[in-house]
XYZ file of N, CA and C in Angstrom:
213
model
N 27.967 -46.962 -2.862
C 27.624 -45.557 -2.961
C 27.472 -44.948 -1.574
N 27.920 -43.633 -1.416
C 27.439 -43.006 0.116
C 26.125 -42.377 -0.171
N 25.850 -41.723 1.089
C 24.572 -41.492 1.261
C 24.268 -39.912 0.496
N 25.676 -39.278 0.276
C 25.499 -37.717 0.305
C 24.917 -38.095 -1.738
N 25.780 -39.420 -2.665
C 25.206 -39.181 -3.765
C 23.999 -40.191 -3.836
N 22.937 -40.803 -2.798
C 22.080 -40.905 -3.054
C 20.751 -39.390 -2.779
N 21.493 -38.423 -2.000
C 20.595 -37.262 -2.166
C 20.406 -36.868 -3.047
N 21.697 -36.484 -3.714
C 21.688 -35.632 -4.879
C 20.679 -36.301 -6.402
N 20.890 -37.412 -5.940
C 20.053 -37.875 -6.961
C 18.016 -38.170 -6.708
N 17.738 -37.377 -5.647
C 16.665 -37.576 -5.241
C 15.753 -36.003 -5.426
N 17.165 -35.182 -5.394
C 16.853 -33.601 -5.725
C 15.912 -33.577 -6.745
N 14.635 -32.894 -6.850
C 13.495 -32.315 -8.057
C 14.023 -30.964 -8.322
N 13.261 -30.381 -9.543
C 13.568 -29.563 -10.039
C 12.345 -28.375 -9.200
N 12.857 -27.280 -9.058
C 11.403 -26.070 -9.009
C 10.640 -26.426 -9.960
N 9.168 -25.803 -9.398
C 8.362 -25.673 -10.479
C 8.731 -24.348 -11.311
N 8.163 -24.464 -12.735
C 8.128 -23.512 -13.443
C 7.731 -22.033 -12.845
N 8.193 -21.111 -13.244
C 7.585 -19.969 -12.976
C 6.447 -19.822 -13.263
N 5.630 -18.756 -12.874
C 4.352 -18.401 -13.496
C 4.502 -17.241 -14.839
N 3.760 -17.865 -15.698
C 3.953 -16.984 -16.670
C 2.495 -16.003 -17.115
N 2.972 -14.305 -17.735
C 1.338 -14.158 -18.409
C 0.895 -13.222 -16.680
N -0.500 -12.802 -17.218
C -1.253 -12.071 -16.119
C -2.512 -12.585 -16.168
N -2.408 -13.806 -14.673
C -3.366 -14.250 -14.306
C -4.638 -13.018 -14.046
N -5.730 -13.714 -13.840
C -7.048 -12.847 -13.340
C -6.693 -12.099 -12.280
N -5.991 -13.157 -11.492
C -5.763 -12.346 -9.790
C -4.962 -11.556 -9.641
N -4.119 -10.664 -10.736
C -3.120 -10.369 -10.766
C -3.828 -8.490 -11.627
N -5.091 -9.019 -12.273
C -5.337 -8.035 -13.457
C -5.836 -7.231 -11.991
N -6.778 -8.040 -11.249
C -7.969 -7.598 -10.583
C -7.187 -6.445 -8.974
N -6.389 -7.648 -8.805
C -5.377 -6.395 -7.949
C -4.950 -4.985 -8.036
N -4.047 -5.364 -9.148
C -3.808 -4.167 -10.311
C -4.728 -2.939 -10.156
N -6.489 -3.433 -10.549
C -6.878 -2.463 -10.757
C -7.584 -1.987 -9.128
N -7.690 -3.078 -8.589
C -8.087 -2.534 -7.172
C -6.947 -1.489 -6.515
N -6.123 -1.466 -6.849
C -4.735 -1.130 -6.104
C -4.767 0.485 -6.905
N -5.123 0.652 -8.410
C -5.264 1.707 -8.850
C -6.894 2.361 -8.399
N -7.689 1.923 -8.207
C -8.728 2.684 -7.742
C -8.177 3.321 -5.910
N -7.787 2.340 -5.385
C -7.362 3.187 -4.122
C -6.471 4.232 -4.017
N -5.363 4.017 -5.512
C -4.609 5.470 -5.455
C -5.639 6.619 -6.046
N -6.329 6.413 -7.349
C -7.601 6.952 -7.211
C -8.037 7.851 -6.913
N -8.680 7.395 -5.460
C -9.429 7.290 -4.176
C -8.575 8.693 -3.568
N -7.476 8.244 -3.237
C -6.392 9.021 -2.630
C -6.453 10.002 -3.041
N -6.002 10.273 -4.434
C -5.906 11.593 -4.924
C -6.592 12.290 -4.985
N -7.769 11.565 -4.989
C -9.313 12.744 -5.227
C -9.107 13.410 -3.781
N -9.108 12.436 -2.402
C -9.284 13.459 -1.474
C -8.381 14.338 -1.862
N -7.232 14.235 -1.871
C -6.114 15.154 -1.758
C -6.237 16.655 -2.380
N -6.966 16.027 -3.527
C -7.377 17.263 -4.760
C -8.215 17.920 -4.322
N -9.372 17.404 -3.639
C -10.727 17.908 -2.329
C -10.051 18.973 -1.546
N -9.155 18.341 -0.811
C -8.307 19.202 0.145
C -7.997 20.238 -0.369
N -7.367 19.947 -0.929
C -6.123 21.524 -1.603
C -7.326 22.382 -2.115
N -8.579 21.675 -2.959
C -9.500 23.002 -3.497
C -10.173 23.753 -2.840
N -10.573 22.735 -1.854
C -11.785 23.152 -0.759
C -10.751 23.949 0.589
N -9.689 24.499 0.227
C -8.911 25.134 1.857
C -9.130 26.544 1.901
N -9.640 26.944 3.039
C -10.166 27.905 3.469
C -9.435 28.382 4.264
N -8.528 29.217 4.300
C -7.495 29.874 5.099
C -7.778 30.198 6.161
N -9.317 31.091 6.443
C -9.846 32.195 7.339
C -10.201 30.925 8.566
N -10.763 29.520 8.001
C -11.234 28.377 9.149
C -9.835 27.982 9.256
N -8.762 27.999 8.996
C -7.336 27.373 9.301
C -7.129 28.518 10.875
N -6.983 29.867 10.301
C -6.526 30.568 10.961
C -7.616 30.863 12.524
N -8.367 30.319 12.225
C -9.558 30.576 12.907
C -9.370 29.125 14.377
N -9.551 28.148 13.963
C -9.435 27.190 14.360
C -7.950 26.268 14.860
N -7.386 26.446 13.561
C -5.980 26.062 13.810
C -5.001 25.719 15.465
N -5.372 26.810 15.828
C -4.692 27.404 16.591
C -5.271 26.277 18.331
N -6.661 26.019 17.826
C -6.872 25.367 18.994
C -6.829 23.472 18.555
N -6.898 23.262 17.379
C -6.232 21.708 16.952
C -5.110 21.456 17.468
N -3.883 22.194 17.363
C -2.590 22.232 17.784
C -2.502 21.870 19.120
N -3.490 22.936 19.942
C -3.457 22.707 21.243
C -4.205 21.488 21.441
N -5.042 20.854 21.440
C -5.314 19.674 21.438
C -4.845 18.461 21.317
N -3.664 18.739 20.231
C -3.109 17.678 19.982
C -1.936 17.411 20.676
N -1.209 18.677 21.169
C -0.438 18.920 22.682
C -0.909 18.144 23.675
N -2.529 18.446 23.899
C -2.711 17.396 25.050
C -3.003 16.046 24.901
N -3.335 15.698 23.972
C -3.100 14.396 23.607
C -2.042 13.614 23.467
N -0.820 14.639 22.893
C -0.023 13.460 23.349
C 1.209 13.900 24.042
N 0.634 14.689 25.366
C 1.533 14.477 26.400
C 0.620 13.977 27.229
């Protein structure tokens, strides 16, 4: 016999897949949905709570700030 068909015969199989929704899998899931969540609420915060008159008021010197920051 050569050596290449004593490999082949030494080859294992994969393990099985994982099947089903482990714990660690539920718990992610829902951690992963509380941070979108999370997200949206600010977002929803934002958009309710915007005050045009402090945009227009202020705005104007954020911009400039952020000019000097990053030049």
């Amino acid at each position: 016999m050569s050596v290449a068909a004593d490999a082949k015969s030494v080859v294992e199989r994969p393990p099985p897949r994982a099947r089903g929704w482990p714990r660690s899998r539920i718990v992610g899931y829902v951690l992963i949905g509380l941070w979108i969540a999370a997200g949206g609420g600010i977002v929803a915060y934002l958009a309710l709570a915007w005050n045009s008159e402090l945009f227009a008021k202020y705005g104007p010197s954020y911009l400039q700030g952020l000019g000097v920051t990053l030049s």
